[in-house]
mmCIF file of C-alpha atoms in Angstrom:
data_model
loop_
_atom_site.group_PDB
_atom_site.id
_atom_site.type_symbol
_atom_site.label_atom_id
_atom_site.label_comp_id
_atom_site.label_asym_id
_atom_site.label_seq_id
_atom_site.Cartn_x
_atom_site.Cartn_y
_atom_site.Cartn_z
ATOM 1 C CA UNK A 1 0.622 -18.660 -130.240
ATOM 2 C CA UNK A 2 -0.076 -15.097 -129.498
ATOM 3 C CA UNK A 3 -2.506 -14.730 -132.172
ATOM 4 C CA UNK A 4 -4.866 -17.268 -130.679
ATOM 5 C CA UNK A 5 -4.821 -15.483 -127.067
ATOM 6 C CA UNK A 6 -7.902 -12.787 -128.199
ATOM 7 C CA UNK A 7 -9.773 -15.185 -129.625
ATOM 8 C CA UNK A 8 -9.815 -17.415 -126.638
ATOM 9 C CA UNK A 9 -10.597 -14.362 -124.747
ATOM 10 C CA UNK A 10 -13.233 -13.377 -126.844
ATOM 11 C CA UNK A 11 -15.136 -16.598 -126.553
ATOM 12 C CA UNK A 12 -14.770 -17.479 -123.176
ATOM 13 C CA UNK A 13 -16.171 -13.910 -122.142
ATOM 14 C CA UNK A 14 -19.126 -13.513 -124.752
ATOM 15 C CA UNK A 15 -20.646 -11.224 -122.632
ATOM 16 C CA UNK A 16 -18.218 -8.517 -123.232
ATOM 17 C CA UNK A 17 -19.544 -8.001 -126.379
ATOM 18 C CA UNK A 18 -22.315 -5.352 -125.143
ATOM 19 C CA UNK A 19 -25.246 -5.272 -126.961
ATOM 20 C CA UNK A 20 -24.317 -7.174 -130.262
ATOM 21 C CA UNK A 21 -22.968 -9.773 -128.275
ATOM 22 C CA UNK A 22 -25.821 -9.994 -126.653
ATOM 23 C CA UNK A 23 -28.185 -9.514 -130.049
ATOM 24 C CA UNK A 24 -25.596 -12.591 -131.406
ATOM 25 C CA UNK A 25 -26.578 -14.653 -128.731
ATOM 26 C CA UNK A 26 -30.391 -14.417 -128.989
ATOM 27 C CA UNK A 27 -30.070 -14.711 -132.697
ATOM 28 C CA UNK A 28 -28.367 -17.806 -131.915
ATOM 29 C CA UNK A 29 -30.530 -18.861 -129.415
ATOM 30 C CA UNK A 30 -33.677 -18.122 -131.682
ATOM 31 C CA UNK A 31 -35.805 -20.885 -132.179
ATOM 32 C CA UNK A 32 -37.216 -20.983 -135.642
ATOM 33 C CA UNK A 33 -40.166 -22.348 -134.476
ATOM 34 C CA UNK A 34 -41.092 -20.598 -131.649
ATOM 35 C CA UNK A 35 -40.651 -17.994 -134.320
ATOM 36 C CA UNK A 36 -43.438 -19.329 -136.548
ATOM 37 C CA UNK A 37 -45.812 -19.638 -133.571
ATOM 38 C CA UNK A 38 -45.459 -16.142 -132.957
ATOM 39 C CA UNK A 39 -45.817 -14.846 -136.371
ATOM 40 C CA UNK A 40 -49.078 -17.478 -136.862
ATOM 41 C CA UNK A 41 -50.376 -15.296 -133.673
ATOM 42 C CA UNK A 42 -50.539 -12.410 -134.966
ATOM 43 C CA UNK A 43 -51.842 -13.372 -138.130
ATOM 44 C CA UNK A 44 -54.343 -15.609 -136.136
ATOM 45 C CA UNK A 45 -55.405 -12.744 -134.316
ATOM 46 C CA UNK A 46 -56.022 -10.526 -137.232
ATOM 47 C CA UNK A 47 -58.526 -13.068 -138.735
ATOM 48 C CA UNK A 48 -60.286 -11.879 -135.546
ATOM 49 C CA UNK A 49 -59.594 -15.376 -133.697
ATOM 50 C CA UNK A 50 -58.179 -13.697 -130.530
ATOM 51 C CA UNK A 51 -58.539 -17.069 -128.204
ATOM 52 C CA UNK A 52 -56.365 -19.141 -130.962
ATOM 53 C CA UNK A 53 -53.568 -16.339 -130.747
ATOM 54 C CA UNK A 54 -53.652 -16.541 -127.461
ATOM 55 C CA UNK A 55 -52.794 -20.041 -126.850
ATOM 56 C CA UNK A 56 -50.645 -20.216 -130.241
ATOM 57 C CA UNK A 57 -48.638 -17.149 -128.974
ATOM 58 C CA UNK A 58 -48.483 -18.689 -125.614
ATOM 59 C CA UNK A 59 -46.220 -21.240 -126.019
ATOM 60 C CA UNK A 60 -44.697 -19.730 -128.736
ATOM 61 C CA UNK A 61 -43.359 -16.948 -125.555
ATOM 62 C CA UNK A 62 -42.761 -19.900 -123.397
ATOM 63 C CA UNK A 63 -40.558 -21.885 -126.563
ATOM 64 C CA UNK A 64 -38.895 -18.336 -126.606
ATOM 65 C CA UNK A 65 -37.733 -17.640 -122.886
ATOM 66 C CA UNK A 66 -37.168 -21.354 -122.563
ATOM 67 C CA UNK A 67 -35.080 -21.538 -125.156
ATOM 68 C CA UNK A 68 -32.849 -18.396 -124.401
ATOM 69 C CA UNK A 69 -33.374 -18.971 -120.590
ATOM 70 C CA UNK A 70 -32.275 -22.992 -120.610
ATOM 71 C CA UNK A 71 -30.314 -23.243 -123.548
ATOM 72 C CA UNK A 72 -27.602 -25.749 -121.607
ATOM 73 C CA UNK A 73 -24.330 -25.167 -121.542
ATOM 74 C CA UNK A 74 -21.755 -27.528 -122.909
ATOM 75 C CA UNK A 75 -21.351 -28.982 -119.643
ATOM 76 C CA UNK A 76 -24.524 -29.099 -118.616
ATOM 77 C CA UNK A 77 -25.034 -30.976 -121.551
ATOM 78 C CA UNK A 78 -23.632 -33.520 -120.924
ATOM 79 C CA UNK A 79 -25.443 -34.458 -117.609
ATOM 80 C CA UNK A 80 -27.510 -37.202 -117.525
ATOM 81 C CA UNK A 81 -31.120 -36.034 -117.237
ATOM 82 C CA UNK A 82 -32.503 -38.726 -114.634
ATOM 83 C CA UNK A 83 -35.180 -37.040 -113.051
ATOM 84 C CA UNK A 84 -36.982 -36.211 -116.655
ATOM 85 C CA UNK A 85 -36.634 -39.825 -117.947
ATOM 86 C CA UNK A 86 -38.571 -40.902 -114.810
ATOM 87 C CA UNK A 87 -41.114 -37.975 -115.098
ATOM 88 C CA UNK A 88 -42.226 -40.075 -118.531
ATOM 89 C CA UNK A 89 -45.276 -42.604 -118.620
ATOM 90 C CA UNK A 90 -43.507 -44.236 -121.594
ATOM 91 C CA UNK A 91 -39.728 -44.420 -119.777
ATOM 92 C CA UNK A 92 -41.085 -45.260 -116.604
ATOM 93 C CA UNK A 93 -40.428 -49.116 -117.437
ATOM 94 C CA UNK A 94 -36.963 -47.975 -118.493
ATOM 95 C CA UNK A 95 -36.195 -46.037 -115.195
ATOM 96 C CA UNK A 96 -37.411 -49.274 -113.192
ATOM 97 C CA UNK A 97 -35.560 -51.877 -115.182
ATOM 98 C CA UNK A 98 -32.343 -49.843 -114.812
ATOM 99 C CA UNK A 99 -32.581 -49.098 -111.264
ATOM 100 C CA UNK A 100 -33.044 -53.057 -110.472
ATOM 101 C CA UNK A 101 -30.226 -53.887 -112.904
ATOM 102 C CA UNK A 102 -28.443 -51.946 -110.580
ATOM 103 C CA UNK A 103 -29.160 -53.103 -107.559
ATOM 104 C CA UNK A 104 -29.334 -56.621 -108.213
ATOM 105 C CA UNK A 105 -26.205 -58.618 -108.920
ATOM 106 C CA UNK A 106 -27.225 -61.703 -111.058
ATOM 107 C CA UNK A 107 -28.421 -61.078 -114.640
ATOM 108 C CA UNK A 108 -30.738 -63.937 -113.986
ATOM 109 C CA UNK A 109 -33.202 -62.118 -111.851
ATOM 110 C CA UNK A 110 -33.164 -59.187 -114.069
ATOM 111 C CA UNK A 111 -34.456 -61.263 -117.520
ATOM 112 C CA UNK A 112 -37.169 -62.682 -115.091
ATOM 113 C CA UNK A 113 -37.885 -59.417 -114.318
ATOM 114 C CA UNK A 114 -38.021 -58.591 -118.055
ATOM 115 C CA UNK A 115 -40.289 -61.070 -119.073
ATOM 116 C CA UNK A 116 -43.197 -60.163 -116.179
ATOM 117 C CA UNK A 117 -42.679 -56.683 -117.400
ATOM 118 C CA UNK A 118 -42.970 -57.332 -120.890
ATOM 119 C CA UNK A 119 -46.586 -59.414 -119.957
ATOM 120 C CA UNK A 120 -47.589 -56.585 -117.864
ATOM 121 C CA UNK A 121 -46.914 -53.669 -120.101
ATOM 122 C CA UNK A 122 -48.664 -55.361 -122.764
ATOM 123 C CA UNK A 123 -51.643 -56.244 -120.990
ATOM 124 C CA UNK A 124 -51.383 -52.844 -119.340
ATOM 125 C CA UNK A 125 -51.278 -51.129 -123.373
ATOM 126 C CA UNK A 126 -54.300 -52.642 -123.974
ATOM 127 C CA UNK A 127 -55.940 -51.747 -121.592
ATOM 128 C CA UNK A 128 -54.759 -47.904 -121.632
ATOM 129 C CA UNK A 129 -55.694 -48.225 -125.446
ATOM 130 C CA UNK A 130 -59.392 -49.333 -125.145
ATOM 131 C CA UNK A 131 -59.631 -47.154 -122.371
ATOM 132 C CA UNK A 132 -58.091 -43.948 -124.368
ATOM 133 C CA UNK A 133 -60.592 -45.037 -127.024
ATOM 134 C CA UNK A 134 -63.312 -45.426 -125.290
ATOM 135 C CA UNK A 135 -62.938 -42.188 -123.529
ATOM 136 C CA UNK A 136 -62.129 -39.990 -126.801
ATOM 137 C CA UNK A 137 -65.721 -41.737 -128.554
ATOM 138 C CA UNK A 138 -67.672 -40.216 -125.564
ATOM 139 C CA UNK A 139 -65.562 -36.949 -125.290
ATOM 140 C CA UNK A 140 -66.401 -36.926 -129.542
ATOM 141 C CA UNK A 141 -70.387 -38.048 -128.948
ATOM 142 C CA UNK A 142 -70.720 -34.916 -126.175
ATOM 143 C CA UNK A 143 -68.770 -32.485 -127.346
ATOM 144 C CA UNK A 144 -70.413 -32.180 -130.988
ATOM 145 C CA UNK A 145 -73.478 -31.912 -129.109
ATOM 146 C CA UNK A 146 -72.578 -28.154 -128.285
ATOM 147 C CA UNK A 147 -72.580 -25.613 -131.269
ATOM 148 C CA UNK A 148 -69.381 -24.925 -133.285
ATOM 149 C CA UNK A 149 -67.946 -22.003 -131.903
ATOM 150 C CA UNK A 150 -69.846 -22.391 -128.724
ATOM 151 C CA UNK A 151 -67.747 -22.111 -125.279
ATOM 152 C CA UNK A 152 -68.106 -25.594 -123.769
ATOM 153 C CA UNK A 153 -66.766 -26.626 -127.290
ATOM 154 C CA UNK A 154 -64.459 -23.932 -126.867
ATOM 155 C CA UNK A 155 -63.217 -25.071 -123.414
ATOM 156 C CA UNK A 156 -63.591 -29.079 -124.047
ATOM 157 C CA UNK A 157 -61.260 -28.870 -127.419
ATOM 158 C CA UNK A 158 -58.654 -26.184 -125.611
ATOM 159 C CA UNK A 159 -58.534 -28.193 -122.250
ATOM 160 C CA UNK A 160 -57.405 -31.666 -124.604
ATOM 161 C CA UNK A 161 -55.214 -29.847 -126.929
ATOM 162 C CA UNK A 162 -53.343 -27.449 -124.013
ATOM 163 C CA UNK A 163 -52.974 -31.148 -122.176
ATOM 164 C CA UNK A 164 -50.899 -32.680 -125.198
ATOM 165 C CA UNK A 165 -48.779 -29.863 -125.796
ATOM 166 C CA UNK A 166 -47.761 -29.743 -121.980
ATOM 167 C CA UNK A 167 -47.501 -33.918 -121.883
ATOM 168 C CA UNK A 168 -45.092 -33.198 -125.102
ATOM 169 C CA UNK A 169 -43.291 -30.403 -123.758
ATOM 170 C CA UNK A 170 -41.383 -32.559 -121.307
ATOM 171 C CA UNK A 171 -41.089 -35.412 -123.216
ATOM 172 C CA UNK A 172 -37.125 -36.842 -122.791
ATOM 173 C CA UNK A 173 -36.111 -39.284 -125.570
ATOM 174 C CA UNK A 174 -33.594 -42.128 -123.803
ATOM 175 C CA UNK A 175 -30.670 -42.133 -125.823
ATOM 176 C CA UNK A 176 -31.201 -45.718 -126.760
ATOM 177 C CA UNK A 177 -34.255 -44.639 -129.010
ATOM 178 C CA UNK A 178 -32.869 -41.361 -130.050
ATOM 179 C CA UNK A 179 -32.062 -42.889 -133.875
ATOM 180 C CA UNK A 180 -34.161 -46.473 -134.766
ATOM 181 C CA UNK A 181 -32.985 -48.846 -137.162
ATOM 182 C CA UNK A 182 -36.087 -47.403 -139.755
ATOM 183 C CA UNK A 183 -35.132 -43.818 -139.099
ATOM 184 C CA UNK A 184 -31.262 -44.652 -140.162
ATOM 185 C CA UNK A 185 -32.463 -45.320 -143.672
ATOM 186 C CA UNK A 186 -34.263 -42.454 -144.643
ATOM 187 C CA UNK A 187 -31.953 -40.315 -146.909
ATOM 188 C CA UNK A 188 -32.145 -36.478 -146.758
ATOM 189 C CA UNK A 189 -34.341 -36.223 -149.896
ATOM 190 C CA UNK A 190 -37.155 -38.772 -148.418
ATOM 191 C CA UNK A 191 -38.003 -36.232 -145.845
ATOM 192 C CA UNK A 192 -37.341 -33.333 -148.577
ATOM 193 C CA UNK A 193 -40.492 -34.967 -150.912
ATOM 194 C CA UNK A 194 -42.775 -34.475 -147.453
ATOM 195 C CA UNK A 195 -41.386 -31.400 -146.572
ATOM 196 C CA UNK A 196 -42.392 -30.461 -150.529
ATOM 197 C CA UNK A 197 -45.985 -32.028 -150.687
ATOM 198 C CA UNK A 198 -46.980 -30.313 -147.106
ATOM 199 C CA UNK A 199 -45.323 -27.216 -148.580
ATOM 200 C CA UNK A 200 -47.287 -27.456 -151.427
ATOM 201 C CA UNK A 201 -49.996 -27.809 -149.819
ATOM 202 C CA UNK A 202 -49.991 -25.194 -147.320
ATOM 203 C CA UNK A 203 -48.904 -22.829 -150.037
ATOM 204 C CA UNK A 204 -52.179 -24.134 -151.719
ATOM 205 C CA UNK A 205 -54.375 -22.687 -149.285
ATOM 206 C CA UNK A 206 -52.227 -19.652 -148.422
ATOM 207 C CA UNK A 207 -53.261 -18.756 -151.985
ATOM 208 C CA UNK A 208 -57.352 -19.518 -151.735
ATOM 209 C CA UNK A 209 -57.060 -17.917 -148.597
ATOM 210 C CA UNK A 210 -55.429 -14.568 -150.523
ATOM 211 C CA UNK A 211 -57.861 -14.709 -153.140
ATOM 212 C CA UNK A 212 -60.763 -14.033 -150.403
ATOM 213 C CA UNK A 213 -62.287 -10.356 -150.343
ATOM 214 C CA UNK A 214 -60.659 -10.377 -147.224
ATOM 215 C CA UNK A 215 -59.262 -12.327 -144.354
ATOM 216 C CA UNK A 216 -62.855 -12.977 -142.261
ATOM 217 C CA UNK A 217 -64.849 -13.406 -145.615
ATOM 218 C CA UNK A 218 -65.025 -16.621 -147.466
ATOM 219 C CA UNK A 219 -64.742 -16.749 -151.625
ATOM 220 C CA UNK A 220 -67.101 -19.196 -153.452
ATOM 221 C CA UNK A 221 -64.773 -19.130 -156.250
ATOM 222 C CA UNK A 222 -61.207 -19.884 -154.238
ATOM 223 C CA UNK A 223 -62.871 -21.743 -151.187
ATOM 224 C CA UNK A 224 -60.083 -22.540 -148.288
ATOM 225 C CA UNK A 225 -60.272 -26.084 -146.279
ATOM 226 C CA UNK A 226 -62.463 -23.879 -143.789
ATOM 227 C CA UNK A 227 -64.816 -22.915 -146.059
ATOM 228 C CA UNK A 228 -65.230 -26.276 -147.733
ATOM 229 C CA UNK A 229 -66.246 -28.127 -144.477
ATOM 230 C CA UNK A 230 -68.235 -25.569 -143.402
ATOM 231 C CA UNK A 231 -71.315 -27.717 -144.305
ATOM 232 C CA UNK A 232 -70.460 -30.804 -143.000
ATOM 233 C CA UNK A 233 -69.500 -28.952 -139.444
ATOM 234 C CA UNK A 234 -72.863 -27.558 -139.474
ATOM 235 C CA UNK A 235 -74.029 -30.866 -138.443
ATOM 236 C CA UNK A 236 -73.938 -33.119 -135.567
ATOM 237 C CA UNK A 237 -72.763 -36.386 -137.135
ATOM 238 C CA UNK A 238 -70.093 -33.904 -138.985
ATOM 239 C CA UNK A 239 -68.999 -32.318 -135.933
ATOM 240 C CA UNK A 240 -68.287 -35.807 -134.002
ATOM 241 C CA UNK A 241 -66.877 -37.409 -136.781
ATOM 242 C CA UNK A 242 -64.492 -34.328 -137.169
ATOM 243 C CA UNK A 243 -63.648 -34.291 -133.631
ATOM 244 C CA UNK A 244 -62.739 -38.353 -133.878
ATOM 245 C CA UNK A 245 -60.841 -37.957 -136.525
ATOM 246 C CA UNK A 246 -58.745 -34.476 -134.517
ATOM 247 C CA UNK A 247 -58.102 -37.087 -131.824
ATOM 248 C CA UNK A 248 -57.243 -39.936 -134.018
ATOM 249 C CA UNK A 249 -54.542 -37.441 -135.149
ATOM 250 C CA UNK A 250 -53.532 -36.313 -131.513
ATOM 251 C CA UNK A 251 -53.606 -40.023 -130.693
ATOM 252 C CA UNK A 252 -50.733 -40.586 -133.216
ATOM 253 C CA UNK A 253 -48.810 -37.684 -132.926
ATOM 254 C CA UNK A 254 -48.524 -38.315 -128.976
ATOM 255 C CA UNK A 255 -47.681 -42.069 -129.974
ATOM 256 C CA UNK A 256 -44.969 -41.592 -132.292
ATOM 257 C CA UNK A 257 -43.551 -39.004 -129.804
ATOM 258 C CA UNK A 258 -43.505 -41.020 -126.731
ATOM 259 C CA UNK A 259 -42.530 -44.298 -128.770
ATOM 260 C CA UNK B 1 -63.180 -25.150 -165.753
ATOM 261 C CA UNK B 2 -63.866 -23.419 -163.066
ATOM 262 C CA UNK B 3 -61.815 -21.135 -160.377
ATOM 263 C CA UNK B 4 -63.502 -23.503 -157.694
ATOM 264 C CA UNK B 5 -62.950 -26.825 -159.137
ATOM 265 C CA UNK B 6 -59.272 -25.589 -159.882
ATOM 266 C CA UNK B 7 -59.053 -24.980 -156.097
ATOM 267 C CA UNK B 8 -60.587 -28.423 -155.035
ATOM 268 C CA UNK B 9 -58.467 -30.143 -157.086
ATOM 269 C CA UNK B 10 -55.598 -28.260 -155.862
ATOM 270 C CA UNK B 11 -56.099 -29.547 -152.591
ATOM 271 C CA UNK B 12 -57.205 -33.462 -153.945
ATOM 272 C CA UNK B 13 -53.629 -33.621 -155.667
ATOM 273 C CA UNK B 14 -52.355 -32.466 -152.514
ATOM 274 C CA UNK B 15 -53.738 -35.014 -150.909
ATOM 275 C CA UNK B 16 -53.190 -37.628 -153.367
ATOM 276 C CA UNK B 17 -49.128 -36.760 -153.325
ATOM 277 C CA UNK B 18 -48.879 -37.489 -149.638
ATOM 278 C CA UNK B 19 -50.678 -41.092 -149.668
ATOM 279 C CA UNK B 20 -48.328 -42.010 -152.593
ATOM 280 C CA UNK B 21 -45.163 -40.856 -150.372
ATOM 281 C CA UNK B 22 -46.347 -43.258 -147.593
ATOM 282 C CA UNK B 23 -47.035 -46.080 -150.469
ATOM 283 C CA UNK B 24 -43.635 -45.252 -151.572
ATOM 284 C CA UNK B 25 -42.291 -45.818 -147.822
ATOM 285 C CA UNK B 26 -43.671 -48.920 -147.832
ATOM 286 C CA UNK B 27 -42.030 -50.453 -150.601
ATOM 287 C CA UNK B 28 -38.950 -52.620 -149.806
ATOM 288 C CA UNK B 29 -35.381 -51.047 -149.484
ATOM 289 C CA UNK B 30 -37.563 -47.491 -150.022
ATOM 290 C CA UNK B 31 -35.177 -44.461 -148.886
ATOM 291 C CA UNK B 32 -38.686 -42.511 -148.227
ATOM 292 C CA UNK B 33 -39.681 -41.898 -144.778
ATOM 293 C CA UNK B 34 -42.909 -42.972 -143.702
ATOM 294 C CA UNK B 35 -45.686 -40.491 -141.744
ATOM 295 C CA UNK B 36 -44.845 -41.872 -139.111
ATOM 296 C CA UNK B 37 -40.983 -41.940 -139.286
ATOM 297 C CA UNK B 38 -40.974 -37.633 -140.271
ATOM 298 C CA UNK B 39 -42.929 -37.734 -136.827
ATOM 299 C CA UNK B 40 -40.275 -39.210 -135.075
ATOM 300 C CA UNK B 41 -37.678 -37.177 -136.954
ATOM 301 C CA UNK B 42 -39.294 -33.547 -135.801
ATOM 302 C CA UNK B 43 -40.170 -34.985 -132.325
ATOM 303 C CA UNK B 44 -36.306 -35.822 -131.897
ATOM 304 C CA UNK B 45 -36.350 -31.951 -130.406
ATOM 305 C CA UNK B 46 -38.578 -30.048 -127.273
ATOM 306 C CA UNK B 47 -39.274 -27.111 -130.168
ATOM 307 C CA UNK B 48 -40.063 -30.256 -132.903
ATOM 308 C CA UNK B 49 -42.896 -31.594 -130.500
ATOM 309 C CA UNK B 50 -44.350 -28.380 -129.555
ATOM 310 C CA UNK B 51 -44.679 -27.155 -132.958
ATOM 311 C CA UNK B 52 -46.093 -30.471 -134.184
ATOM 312 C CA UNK B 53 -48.799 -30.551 -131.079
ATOM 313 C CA UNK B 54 -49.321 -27.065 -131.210
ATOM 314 C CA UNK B 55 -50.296 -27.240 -135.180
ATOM 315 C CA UNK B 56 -52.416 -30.417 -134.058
ATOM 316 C CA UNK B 57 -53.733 -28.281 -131.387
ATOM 317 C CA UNK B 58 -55.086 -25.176 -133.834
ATOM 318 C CA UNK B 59 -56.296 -27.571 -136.035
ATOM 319 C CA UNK B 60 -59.142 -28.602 -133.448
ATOM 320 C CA UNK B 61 -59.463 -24.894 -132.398
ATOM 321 C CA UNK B 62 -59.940 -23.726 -135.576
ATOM 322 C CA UNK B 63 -62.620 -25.684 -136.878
ATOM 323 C CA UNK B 64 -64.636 -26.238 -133.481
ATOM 324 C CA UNK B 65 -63.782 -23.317 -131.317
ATOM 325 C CA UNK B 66 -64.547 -20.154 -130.521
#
């Protein structure tokens, strides 16, 4: 029994530790990729791309000190999270369905409910969607009007991406859809093969990008995604296209994160 | 052949490799994820989602701004 007593101690007082405590904890607190986003900034930056390592380094700071700063602790961990399920567009319905269930007392009035909602939210999807799509054709159409490279491209492409990051920052999952029924049967080495072929490919272009005389100066001979669409950014047609197609991606990434 | 065409096709097999994983995930009883599923897999965490909007997010930058 006695030779549990300083190990108790020990854990129930980390901060005793002094400094290597303290270098434990933000080791264990590091977030890998908050990590990467810093180390992409300063590579970033030495491209000469100083507005990209900006906002890349940004949030990686902010992934950082929110992860060391709000890391939870096992009891706060366990509190429901109420107020950030209601914050959510997509668990809105969810929030309102559970605080009628509560307050109503026959199960009756809450599937009526259910149905009306399930109407509404569909008609209301479809109407968000054709508006969202409507809305990123003209943002597409004007913005590859301005130059590549220009500042009201700059600003227009910054302002959209900044926008999803922040919407996805405080995205809470409900518990119900933390694990769907599709997700349950993909085995470990299903998600190793993607983790492989994007691997690959990054790796891919790590090497072109190497094989340049130097990091600002394109190679004919070992051309990088950049330089390759180059030509087609050049033009109009090329730029809106490209920008459709950014916002297609953003469209899905948002979707399958809010689903 | 060429260093150049080397390189292209580098990036075509690339390519090529992650349509057949999502063919793949289509099939019946297929243990391979689809896109869309890896999505939802990364975006389980706040750190998952940033890093997958904030790669989105210099993709745009980097080929349209400044």
């Amino acid at each position: 029994m006695s030779r549990w007593r300083p190990r108790i101690a020990k854990e129930a007082h980390p901060e005793s530790r002094g400094l290597r405590g303290g270098l434990n904890r933000v080791r264990d607190r590091l977030d890998p990729v908050a990590l990467v986003l810093l180390v992409t900034a300063v590579f970033v930056w030495l491209t000469g791309k100083p507005a990209h390592a900006l906002f890349v380094g940004t949030i990686g700071l902010l992934l950082t000190w929110k992860t060391i700063r709000g890391t939870p602790s096992p009891q706060r961990a366990r509190e429901p999270e109420p107020k950030q399920h209601a914050s959510s567009p997509a668990s809105a319905s969810f929030g309102a369905s559970s605080s009628l269930a509560a307050l109503t007392t026959t199960a009756t009035l809450v599937i009526d409910d259910a149905d009306c909602e399930s109407e509404g939210e569909t008609r209301r999807r479809t109407y968000h969607g054709a508006l969202v799509a409507g809305v990123g054709m003209v943002f597409a159409l004007v913005v590859a009007a301005f130059p590549r490279f220009s500042w009201p491209a700059t600003v227009a492409v910054v302002a959209v991406a900044a926008y999803a990051v922040a919407r996805g920052w405080d995205r809470q999952k409900n518990p119900a859809d933390e694990l769907s029924a599709s997700d349950g049967q993909t085995s470990r080495a299903g998600l190793l093969a993607w983790a492989l072929a994007f691997g690959a490919g990054a790796l891919w272009e790590l090497a072109a990008l190497l094989q340049q005389p130097s990091l600002r100066e394109g190679s004919y001979d070992h051309p990088t995604i950049s330089i390759l669409v180059d030509s087609l950014l050049a033009g109009y047609w090329g730029r809106a296209i490209t920008l459709l197609l950014w916002l297609c991606l953003g469209w899905f990434l948002m979707r399958e994160i809010e689903r | 052949m060429s260093s150049r065409t080397i390189t292209i096709l580098g990036y075509i097999l690339a390519v090529v490799l992650l349509a057949v994983l999502q063919v793949l995930s289509s099939l019946p009883q297929s243990r391979v994820p689809s896109f869309a599923a890896v999505i939802r897999r990364i975006a389980r965490t706040r750190s998952g989602r940033v890093g997958l909007l904030t790669a989105w997010a210099w993709l745009g930058m980097h080929f349209l701004a400044r």
